[in-house]
Coordinates of C-alpha atoms in Angstrom, one line a residue:
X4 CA 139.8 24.2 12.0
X5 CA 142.2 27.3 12.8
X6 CA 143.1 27.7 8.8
X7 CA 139.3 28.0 8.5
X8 CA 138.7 30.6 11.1
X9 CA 141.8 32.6 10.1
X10 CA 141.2 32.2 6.2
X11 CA 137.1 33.9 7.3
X12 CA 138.7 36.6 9.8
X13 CA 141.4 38.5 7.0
X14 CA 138.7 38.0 4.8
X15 CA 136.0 40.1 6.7
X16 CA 138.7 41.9 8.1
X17 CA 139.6 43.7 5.0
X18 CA 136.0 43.3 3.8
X19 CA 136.7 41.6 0.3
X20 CA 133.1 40.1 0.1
X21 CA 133.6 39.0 -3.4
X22 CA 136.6 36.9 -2.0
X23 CA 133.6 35.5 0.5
X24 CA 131.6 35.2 -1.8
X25 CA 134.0 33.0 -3.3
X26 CA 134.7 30.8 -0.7
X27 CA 131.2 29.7 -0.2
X28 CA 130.9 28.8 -3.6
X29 CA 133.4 26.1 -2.7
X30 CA 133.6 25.3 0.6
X31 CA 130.3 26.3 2.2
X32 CA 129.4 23.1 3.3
X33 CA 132.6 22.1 4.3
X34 CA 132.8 24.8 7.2
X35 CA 129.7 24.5 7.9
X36 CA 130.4 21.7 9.2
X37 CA 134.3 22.2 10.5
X38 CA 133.5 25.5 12.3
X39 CA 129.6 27.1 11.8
X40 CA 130.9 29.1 14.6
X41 CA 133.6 31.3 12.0
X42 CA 131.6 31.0 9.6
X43 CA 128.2 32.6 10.7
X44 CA 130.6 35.1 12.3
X45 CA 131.7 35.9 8.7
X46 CA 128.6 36.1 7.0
X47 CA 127.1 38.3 9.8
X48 CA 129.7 40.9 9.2
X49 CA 128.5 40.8 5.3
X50 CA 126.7 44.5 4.9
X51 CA 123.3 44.0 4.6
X52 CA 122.4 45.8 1.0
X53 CA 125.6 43.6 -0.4
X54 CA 123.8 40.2 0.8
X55 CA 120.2 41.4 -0.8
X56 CA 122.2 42.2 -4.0
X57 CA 123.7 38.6 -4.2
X58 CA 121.0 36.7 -2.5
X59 CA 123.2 33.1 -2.8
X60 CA 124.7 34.6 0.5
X61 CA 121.7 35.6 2.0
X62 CA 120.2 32.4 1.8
X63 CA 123.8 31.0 2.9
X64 CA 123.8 33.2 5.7
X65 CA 120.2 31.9 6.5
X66 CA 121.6 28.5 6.7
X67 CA 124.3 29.0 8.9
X68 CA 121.5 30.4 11.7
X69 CA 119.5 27.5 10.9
X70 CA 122.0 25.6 11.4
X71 CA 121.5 26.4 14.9
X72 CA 117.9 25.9 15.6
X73 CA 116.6 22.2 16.0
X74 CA 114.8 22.3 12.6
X75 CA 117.4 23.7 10.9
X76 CA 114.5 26.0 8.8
X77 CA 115.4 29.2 6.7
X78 CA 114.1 32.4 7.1
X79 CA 110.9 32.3 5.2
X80 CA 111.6 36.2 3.7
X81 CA 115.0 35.9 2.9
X82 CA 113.9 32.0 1.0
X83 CA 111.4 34.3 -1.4
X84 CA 114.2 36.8 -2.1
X85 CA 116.4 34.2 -2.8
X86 CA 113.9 32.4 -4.7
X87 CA 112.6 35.4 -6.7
X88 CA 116.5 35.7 -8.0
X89 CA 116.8 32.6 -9.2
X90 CA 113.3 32.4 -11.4
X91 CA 114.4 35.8 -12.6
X92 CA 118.1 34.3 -14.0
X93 CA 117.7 33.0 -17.8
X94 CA 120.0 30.0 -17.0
X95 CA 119.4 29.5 -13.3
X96 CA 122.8 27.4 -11.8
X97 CA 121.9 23.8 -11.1
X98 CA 123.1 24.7 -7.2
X99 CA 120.6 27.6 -7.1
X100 CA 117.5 25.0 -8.2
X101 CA 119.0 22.5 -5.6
X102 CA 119.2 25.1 -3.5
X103 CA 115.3 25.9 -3.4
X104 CA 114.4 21.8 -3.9
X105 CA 116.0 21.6 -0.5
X106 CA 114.3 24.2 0.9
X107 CA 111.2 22.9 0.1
X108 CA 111.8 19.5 1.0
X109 CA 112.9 20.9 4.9
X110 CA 109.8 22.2 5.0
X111 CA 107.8 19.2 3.9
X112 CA 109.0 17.1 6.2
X113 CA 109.2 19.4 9.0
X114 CA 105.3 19.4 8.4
X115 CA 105.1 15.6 8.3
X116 CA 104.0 15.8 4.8
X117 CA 106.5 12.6 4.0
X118 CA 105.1 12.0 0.8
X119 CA 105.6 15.4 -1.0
X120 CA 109.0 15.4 0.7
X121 CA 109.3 12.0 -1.4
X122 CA 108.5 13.7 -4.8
X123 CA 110.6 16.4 -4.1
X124 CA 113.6 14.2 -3.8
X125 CA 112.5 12.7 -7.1
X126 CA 112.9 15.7 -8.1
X127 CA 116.2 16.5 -7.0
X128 CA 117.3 13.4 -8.1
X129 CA 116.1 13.7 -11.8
X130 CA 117.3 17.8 -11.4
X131 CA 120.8 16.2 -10.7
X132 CA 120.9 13.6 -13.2
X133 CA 119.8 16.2 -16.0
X134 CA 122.5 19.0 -15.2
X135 CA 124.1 20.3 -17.8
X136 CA 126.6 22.7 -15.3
X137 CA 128.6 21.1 -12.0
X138 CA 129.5 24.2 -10.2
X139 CA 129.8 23.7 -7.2
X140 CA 128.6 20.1 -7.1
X141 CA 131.7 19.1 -4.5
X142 CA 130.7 20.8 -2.2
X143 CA 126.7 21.2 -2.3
X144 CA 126.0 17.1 -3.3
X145 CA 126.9 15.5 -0.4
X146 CA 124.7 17.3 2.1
X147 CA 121.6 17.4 -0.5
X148 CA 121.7 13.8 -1.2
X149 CA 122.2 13.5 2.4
X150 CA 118.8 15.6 2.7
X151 CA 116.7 13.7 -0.4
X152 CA 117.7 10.4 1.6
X153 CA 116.0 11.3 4.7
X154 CA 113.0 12.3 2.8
X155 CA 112.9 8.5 1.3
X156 CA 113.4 6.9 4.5
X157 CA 110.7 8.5 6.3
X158 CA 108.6 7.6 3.1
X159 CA 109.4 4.0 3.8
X160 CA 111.5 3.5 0.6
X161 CA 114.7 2.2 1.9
X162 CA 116.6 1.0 -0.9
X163 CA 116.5 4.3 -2.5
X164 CA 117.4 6.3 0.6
X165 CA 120.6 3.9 0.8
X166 CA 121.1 4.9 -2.4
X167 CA 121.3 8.5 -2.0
X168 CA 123.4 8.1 1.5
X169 CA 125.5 5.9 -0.7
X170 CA 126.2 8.8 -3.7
X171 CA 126.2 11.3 -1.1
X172 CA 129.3 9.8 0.4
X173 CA 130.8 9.2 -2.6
X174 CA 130.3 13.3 -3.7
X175 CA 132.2 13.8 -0.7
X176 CA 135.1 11.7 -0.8
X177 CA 135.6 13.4 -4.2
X178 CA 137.7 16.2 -2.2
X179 CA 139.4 14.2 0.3
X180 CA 138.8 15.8 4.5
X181 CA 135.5 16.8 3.3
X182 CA 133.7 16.6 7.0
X183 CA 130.6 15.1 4.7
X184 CA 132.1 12.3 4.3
X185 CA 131.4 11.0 7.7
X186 CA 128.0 12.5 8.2
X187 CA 127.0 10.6 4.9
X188 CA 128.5 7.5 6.2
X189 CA 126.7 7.2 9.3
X190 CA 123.2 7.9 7.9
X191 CA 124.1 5.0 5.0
X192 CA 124.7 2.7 8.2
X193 CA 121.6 4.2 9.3
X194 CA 120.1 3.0 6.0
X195 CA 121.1 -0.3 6.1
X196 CA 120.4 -1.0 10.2
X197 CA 116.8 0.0 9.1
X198 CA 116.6 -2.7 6.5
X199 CA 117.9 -5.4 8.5
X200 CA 121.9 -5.4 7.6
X201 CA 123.3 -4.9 10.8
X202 CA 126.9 -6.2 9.9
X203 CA 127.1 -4.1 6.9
X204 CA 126.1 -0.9 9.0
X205 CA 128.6 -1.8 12.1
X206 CA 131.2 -1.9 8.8
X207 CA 129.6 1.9 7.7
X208 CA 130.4 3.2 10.8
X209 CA 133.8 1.8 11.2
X210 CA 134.6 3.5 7.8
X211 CA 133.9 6.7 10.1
X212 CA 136.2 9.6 8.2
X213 CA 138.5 11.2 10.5
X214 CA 137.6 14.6 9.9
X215 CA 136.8 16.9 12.3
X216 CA 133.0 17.8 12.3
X217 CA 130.5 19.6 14.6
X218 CA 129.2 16.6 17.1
X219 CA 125.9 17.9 16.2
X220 CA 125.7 16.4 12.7
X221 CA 125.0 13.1 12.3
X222 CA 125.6 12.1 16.0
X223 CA 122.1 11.5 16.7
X224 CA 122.0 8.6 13.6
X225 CA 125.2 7.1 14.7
X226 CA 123.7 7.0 17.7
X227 CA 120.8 5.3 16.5
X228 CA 122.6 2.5 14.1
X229 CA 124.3 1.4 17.5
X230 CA 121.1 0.6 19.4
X231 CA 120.2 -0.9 15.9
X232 CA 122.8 -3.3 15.7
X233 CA 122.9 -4.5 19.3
X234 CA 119.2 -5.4 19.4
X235 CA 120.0 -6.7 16.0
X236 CA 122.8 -9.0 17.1
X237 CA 120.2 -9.8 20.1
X238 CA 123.1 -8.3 22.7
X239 CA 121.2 -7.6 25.4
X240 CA 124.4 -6.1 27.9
X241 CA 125.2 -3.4 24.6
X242 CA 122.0 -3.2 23.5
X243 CA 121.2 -1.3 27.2
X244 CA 124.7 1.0 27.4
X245 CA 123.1 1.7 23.6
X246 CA 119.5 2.6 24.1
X247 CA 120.7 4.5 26.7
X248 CA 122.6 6.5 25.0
X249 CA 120.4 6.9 22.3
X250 CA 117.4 8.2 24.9
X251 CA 119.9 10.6 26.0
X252 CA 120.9 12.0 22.6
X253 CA 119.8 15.6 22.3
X254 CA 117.1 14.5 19.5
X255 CA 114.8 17.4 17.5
X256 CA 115.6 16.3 13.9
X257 CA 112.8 14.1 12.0
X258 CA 114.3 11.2 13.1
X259 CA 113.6 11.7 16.8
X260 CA 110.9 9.0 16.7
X261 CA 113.5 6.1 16.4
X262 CA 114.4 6.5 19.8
X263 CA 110.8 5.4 20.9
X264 CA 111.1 2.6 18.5
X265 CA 114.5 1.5 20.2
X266 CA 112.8 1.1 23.1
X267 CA 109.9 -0.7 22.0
X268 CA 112.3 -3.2 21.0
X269 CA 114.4 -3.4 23.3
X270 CA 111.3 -3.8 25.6
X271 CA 110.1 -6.7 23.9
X272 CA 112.8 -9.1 23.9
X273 CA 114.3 -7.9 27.9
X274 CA 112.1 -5.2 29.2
X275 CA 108.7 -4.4 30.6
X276 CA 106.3 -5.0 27.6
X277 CA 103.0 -3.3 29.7
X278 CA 104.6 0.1 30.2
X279 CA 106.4 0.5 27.0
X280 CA 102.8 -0.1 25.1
X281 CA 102.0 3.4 27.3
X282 CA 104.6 4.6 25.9
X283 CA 104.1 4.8 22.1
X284 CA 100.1 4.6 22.4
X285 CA 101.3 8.0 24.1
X286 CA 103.8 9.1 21.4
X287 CA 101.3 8.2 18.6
X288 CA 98.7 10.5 19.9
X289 CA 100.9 13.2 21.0
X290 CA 103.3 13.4 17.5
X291 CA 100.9 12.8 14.9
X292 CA 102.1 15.3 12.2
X293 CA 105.6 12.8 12.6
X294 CA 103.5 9.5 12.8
X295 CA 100.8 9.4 10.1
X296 CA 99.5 5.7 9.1
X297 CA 101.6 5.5 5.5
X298 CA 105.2 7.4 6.5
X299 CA 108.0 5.0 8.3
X300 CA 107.6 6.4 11.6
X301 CA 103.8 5.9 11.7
X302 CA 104.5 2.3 10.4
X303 CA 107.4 1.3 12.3
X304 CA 105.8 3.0 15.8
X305 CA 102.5 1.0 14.8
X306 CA 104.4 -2.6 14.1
X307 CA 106.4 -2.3 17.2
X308 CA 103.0 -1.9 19.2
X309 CA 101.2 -4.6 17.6
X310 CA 104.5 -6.7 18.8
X311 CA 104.2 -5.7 22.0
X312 CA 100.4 -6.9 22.1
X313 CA 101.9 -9.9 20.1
X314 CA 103.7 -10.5 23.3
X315 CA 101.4 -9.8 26.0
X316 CA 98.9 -12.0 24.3
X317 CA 96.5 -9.1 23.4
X318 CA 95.9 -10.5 19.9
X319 CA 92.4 -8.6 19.3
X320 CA 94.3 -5.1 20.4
X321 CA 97.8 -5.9 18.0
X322 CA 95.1 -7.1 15.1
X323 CA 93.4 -3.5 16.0
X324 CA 96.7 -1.6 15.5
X325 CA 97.5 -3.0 12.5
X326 CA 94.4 -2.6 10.9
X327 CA 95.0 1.5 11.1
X328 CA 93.9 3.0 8.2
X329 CA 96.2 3.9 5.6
X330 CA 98.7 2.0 6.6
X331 CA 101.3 0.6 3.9
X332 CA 101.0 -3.0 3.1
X333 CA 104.3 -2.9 1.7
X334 CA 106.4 -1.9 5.3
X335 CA 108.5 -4.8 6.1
X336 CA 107.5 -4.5 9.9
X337 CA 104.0 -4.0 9.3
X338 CA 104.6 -7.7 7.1
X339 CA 106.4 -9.2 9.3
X340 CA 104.1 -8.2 12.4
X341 CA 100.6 -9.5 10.0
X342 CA 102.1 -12.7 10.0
X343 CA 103.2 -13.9 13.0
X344 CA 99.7 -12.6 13.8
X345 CA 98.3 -14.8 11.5
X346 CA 100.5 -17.5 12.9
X347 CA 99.9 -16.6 16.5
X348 CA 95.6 -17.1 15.6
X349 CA 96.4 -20.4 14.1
X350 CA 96.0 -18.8 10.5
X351 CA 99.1 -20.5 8.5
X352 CA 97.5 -20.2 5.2
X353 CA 97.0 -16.5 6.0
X354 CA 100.6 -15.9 7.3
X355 CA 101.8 -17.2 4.6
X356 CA 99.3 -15.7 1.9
X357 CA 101.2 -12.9 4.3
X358 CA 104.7 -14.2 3.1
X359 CA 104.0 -14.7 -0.2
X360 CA 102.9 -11.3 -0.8
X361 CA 106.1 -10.4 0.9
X362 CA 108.1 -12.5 -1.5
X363 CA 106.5 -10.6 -4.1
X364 CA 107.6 -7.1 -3.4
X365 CA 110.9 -8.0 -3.2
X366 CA 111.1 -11.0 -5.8
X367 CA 112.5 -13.2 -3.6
X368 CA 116.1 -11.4 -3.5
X369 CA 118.2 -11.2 -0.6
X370 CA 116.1 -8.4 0.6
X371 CA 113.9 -11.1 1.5
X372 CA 114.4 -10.7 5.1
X373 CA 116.1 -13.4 7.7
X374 CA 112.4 -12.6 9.9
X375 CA 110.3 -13.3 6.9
X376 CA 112.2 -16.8 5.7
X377 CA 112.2 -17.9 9.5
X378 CA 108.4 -17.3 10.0
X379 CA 108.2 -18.7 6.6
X380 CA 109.4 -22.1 7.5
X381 CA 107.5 -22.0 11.1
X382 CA 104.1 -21.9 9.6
X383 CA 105.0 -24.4 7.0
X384 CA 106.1 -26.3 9.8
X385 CA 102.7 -26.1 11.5
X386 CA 101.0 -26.7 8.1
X387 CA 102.7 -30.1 8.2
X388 CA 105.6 -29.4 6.2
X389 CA 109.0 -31.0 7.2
X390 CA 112.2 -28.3 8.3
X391 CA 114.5 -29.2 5.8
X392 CA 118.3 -28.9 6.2
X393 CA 118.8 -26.8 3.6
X394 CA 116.3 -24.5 4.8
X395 CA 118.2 -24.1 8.2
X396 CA 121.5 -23.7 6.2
X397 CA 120.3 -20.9 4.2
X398 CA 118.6 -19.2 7.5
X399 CA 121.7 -19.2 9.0
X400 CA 124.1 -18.4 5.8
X401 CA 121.3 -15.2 5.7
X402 CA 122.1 -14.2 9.5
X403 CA 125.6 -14.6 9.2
X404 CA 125.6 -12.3 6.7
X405 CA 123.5 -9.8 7.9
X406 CA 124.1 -10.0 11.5
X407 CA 120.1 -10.2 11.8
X408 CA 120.2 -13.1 14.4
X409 CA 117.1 -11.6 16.0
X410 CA 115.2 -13.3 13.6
X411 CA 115.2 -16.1 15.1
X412 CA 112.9 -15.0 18.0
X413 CA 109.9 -15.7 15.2
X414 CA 111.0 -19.0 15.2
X415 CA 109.3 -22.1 16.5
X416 CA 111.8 -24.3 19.3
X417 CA 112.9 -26.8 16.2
X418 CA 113.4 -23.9 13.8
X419 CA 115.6 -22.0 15.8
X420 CA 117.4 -24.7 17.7
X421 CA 118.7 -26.1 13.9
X422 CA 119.6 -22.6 12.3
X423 CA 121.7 -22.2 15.6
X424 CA 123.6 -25.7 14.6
X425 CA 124.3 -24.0 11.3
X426 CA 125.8 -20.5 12.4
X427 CA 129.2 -20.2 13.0
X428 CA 128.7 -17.6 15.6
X429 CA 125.9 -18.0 18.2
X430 CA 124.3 -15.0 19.6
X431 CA 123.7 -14.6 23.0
X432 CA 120.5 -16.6 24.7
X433 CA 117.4 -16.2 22.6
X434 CA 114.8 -14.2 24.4
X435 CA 110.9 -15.8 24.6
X436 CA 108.9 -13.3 23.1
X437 CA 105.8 -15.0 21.9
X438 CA 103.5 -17.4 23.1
X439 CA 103.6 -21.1 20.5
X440 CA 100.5 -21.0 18.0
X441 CA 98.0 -22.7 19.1
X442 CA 98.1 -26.6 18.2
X443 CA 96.3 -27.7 15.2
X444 CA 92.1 -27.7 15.1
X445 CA 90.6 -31.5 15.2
X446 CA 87.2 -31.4 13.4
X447 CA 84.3 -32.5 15.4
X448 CA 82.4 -35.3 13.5
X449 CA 79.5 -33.0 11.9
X450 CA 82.6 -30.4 10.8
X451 CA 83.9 -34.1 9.3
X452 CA 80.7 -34.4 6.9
X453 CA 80.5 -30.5 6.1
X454 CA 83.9 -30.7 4.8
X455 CA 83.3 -34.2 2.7
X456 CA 80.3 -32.2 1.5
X457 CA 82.6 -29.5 0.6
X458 CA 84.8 -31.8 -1.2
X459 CA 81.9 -33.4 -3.3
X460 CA 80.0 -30.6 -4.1
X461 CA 81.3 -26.7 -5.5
X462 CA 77.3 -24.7 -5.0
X463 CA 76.0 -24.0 -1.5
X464 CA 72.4 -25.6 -2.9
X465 CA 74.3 -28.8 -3.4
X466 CA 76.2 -28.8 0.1
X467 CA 72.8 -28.2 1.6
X468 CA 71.2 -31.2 0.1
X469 CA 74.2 -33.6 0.9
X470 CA 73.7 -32.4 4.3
X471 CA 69.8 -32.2 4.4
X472 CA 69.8 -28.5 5.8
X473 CA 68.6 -25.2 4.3
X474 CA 71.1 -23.2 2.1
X475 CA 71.0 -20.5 5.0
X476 CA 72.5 -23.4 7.6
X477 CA 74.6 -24.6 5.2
X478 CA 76.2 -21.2 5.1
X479 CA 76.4 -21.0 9.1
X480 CA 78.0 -24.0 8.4
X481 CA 80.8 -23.4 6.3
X482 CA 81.3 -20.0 7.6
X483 CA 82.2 -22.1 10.9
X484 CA 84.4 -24.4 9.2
X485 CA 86.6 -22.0 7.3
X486 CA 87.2 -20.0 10.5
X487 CA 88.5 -22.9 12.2
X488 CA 90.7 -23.8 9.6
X489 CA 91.9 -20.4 8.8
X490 CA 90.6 -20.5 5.4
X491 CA 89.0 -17.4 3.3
X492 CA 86.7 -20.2 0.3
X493 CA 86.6 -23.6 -0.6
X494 CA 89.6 -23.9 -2.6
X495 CA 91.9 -22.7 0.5
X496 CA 89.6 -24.9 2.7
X497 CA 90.0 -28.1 1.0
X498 CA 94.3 -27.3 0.9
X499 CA 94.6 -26.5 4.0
X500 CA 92.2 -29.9 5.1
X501 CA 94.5 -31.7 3.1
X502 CA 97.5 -30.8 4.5
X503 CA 96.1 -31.1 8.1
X504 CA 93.8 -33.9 7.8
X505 CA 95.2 -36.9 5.7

């Protein structure tokens, strides 16, 4: 850190701005990073009229005092300068276009417009991918990746924002000490404690690079990942110190929301479930821009409340959350919150209609997650379905792998008592979360003859005569029976009868 200060002060010392001017084209990020201190001190000694006639330094020097506010926003005058010289170059540099892609995408999300900050990371991607000039791409990669990867996550698409954490990194360990390297690594272990893989994150943040770098970047998503993992790994003693610490974290970025949602979960397997539902009904009225129905936040913050409910028993108000409009049906919390629903109403066929769809999105890979298989096999179980060995081995061979053993809490007592006898390392006590679905309907004799209607006949006029009512009580009729049995038409009816009745 000294070589960078003293490298900055004979620079502006002798005032060789072209020499400056030079070492922000290659390192700017890098001491932005080691020493923002030096090098805002540098650029603020940078003659005014010489900045507006180079206006990549102006913007960098409006970086550097961003740098130090909690958004981290430019100066909206000195953007449009900047801006203005770039459309006006014949061949603008690929850093320069990046350069005003990120700019835009800081402001998109700071307005909580996550889905325009999603095509503008497109865009960045596919700018990227069709450069035809690299200057400068060491050093300016890493932390744009790192930027188009936030604006995915809060999008809700996960895979691609571990993706981008993932290149990001690997720009940066292309010139070995670059301080990036370890800011990219912890928001990839952020990436992957979001979708599930706790080991793999604990192993991202091991990798931590030595470097030196300013506390203040990517502290607050390291500190995150650790609460992750703990609840994860269902450790209740860590997952305290860790929640704790994560509360505590100085937290005005975009991703300030997650500390509400560690809460929420770690007040629904050890904590008071009644006061944390004040808590994000609060949080959700009070930080809307952040929490829309449709971005990750506004999913997540939702799920987490409908579990809560889910726990207190509350099903109408946990069915009322999730049925927010605009919602994504695609969120894997939001899935896996429908169908324990489902499950916790009696509903197997629609849990795992629920499932099914789940299995779809992801066709059936391993990001099929440990929560989904283990509510899978429950509400097969309660359809009548035996719990297979091999079922329980490939649970458990998921958890090990993923560290993810707070799937099991979905289970049913048998399910989660025989992936247990399968792992080679148990987790602490399970927590009870959730109340056992209610025990299977029994059909009162009249329900008896509807359904033998149903199975002899396919038109309502038919069932009505079979019965000797009017079409209109006939209706009243089935409409009664596929409620009790969870069913949304005859075909589903008559399955689910099956499975349940013979």
């Amino acid at each position: 850190m000294s070589d960078v200060v003293g490298e900055l002060e004979a620079i502006t010392r002798d005032e060789r701005w072209d020499d400056l001017a030079a070492v922000v084209d290659d390192r700017f990020f890098a001491y932005l990073l080691q020493d923002p201190e030096a090098l805002r001190r540098a650029l603020e000694a940078v003659p005014e009229r010489w900045l507006r006639a180079h206006p990549r330094y102006l913007l960098a020097r409006s970086l550097v005092r961003g740098a130090r506010q909690p958004l981290g926003l430019v100066d909206d005058r000195e953007l449009a300068l900047f801006r203005e010289w770039v459309q006006s170059q014949p061949n603008p540099a690929t850093r320069d276009r990046l350069g005003l892609l990120t700019a835009a995408l800081r402001h998109l999300v700071t307005a909580g417009r996550v889905e325009d900050a999603s095509d503008t990371a497109s865009r960045i991607f596919a700018t990227i991918d069709d450069a035809t000039d690299s200057a400068g791409f060491h050093d300016v990669l890493a932390p744009v990746l790192l930027r188009a990867g936030t604006a995915k996550l809060l999008a809700g698409d996960v895979s691609t924002a571990i993706a981008s954490y993932a290149e990001a990194k690997r720009w940066a360990q292309m010139r070995p000490g670059h301080p990036f390297e370890r800011v990219a690594a912890r928001h990839l272990a952020l990436g992957y404690a979001v979708a599930g893989n706790y080991a793999k994150a604990d192993r991202e943040l091991q990798r931590d690079a030595s470097a030196e770098v300013d506390e203040r970047f990517g502290h607050e998503a390291a500190a995150y990942v650790r609460g992750l993992i703990a609840i994860g790994r269902l450790n209740r003693r860590d997952a305290e110190i860790r929640v704790s610490e994560a509360s505590g974290v100085d937290a005005t970025s975009e991703l300030s929301w997650m500390r509400v949602h560690l809460r929420a979960r770690h007040a629904l397997y050890w904590g008071d479930r009644d006061l944390m539902v004040h808590e994000v009904e609060d949080y959700l009225l009070t930080d809307r821009g952040q929490t829309r129905p449709g971005s990750m936040a506004g999913d997540q913050l939702r799920a987490d409340l409908s579990d809560l409910y889910q726990a207190l028993g509350n099903l109408p108000a946990a069915e009322h959350v999730l049925e927010t409009r605009g919602m994504s049906s695609a969120h894997r919390s939001v899935l896996t919150s429908r169908s324990r629903l489902h499950l916790l109403k009696g509903e197997r066929e629609r849990a795992l209609a629920h499932l099914a769809e789940a299995k779809q999105l992801t066709g059936g890979r391993v990001h099929f997650l440990a929560s989904w298989r283990v509510l899978q096999v429950s509400a097969g179980q309660f359809m009548g379905d035996p719990v297979d060995v091999e079922s329980l081995r490939a649970l458990a061979s998921s958890m090990e792998h993923t560290h993810a053993f707070d799937a099991l809490v979905e289970g049913t007592p048998e399910v989660r008592d025989g992936v247990a006898r399968h792992l080679r390392f148990n987790p602490a006590s399970l927590p009870d979360v959730y109340a056992a679905p209610p025990p299977r309907a029994t059909l009162t004799p009249r329900e008896s003859e509807v359904l033998g209607a149903l199975r002899e006949h396919t038109s309502i006029k038919a069932v009505a005569a079979a019965l000797h009512v009017s079409p209109n009580t006939a209706k009243t009729h089935l409409r009664a029976l596929y409620r009790k049995l969870g069913a949304s038409g005859r075909e589903q009816a008559l399955r689910i009868a099956s499975s349940r009745f013979e």
